Coordinates of C-alpha atoms in Angstrom, one line a residue:
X278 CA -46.2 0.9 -27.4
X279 CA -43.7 -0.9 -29.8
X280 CA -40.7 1.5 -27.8
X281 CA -41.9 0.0 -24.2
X282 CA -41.8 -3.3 -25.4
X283 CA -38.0 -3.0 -26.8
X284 CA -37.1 -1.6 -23.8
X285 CA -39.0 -4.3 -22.0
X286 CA -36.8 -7.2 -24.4
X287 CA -33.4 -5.3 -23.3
X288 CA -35.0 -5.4 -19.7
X289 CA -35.5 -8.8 -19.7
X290 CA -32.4 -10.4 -21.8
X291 CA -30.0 -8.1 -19.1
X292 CA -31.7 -9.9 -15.8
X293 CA -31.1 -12.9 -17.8
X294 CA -27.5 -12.1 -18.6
X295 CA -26.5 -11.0 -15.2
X296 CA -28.3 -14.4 -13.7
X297 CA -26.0 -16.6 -16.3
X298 CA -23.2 -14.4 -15.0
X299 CA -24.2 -15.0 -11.4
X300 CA -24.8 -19.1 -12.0
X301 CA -21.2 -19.0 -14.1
X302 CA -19.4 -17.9 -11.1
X303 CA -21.4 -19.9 -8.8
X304 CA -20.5 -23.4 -10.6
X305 CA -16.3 -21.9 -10.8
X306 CA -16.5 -21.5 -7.0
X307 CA -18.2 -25.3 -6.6
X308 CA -15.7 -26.6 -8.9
X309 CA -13.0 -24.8 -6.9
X310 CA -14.0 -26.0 -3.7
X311 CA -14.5 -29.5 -5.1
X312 CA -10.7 -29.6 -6.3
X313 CA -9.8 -27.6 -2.8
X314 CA -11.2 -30.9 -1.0
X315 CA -10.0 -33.2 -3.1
X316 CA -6.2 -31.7 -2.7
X317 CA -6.2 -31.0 0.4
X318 CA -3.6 -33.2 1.2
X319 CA -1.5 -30.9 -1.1
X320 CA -0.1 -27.8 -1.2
X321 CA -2.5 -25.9 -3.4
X322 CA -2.0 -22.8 -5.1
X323 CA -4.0 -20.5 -6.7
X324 CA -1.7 -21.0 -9.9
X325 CA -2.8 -24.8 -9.4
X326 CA -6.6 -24.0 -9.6
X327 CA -6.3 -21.1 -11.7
X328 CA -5.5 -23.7 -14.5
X329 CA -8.0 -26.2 -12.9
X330 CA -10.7 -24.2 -13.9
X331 CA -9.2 -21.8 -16.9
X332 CA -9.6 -18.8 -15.4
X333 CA -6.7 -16.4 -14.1
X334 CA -5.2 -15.7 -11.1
X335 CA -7.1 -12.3 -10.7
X336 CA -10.1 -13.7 -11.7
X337 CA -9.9 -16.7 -9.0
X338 CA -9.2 -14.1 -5.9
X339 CA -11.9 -11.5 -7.1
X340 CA -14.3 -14.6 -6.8
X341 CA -13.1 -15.8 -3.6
X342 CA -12.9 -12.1 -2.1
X343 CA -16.0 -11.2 -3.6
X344 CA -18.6 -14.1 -3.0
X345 CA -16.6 -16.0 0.1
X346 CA -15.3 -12.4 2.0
X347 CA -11.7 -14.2 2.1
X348 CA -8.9 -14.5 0.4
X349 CA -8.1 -18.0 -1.7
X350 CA -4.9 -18.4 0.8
X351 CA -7.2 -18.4 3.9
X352 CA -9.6 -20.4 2.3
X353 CA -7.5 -22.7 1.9
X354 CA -5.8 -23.1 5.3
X355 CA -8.8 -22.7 7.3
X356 CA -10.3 -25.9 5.1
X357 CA -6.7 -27.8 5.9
X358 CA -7.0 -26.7 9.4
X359 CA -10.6 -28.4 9.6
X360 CA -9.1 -31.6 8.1
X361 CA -6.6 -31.3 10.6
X362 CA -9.1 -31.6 13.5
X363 CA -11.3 -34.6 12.0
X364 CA -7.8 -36.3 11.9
X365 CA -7.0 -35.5 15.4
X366 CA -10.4 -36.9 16.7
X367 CA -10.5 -39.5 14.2
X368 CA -7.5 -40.4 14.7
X369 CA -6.1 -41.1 18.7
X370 CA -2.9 -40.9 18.5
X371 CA -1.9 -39.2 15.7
X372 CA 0.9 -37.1 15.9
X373 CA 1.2 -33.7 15.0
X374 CA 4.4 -34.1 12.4
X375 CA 1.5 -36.8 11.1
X376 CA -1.3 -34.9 10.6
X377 CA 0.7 -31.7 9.3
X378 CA 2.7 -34.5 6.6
X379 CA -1.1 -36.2 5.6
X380 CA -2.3 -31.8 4.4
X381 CA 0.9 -31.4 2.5
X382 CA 2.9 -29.4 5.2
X383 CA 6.7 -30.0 5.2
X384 CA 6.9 -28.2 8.7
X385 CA 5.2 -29.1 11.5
X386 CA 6.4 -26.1 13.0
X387 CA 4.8 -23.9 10.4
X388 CA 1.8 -26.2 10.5
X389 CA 1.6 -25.2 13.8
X390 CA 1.9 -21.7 14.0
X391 CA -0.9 -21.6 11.7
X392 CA -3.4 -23.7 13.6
X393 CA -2.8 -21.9 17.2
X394 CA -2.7 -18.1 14.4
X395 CA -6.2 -19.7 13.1
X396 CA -7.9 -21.9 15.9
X397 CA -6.6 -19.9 19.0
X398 CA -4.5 -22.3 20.5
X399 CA -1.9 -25.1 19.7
X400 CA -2.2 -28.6 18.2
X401 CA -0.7 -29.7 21.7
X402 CA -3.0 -27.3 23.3
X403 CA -6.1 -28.7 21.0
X404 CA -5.5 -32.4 21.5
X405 CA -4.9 -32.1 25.2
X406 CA -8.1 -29.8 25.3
X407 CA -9.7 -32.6 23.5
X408 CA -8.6 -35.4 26.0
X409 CA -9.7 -33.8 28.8
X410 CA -13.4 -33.4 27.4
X411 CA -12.9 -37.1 26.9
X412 CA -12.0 -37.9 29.9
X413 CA -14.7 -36.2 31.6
X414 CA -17.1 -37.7 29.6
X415 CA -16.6 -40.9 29.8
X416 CA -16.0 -40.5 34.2
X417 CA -19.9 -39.6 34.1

């Protein structure tokens, strides 16, 4: 009896372990995405978060691999990206060289190649999409 109940204390203090583990890496990723939005008008690295948050480089893209199935980089671009469009429908008439200047992009060229790379079509193509919905909306 005495042996079932030590091996019921290890039991027990390793789920507990591995939940602490679990909750650790849970509040890095919250504290990561927190800086993430706050920066986003930056040019974020992972070196930049990787010191945010003491943890390495390694340790930072195993997290973001592991938990959010995508690398820090994309991460990152997709959440500019989605900045990006609240500007463009927050903002009428915002300009392209604008909105890629207001997320820390120094090209608008590059800016753009990754928004038609990750939305599927242009910022000229998105905005002009995006007037015409408005458009039609507002003729019925």
């Amino acid at each position: 009896m005495a042996h079932i109940q030590e091996l019921f204390h290890v039991i027990v203090d390793y789920i507990i372990s591995q939940n602490m583990i679990t909750m650790k890496r849970n509040i890095i990723i919250e504290n990561i995405i927190r800086y993430i939005n706050n920066n986003i008008e930056k040019m974020i690295s992972i070196k930049d978060v990787s010191e945010y948050v003491y943890k390495s480089t390694s340790t930072i893209s195993h997290l973001f691999s592991s938990f959010l199935k995508k690398s820090f980089k994309q991460y990152v671009i997709e959440q500019k990206l989605q900045k990006a469009e609240e500007y463009f429908l927050k903002e009428p008439g915002i300009t392209i060289i604008e909105v890629a200047h207001k997320l820390g992009y120094d090209d608008p060229y590059y800016f753009s190649r990754l928004f038609k790379k990750y939305k599927g079509l242009s910022p000229t193509a998105f905005l002009r999409k995006m007037y015409m919905n408005y458009s039609s909306e507002k003729e019925e």
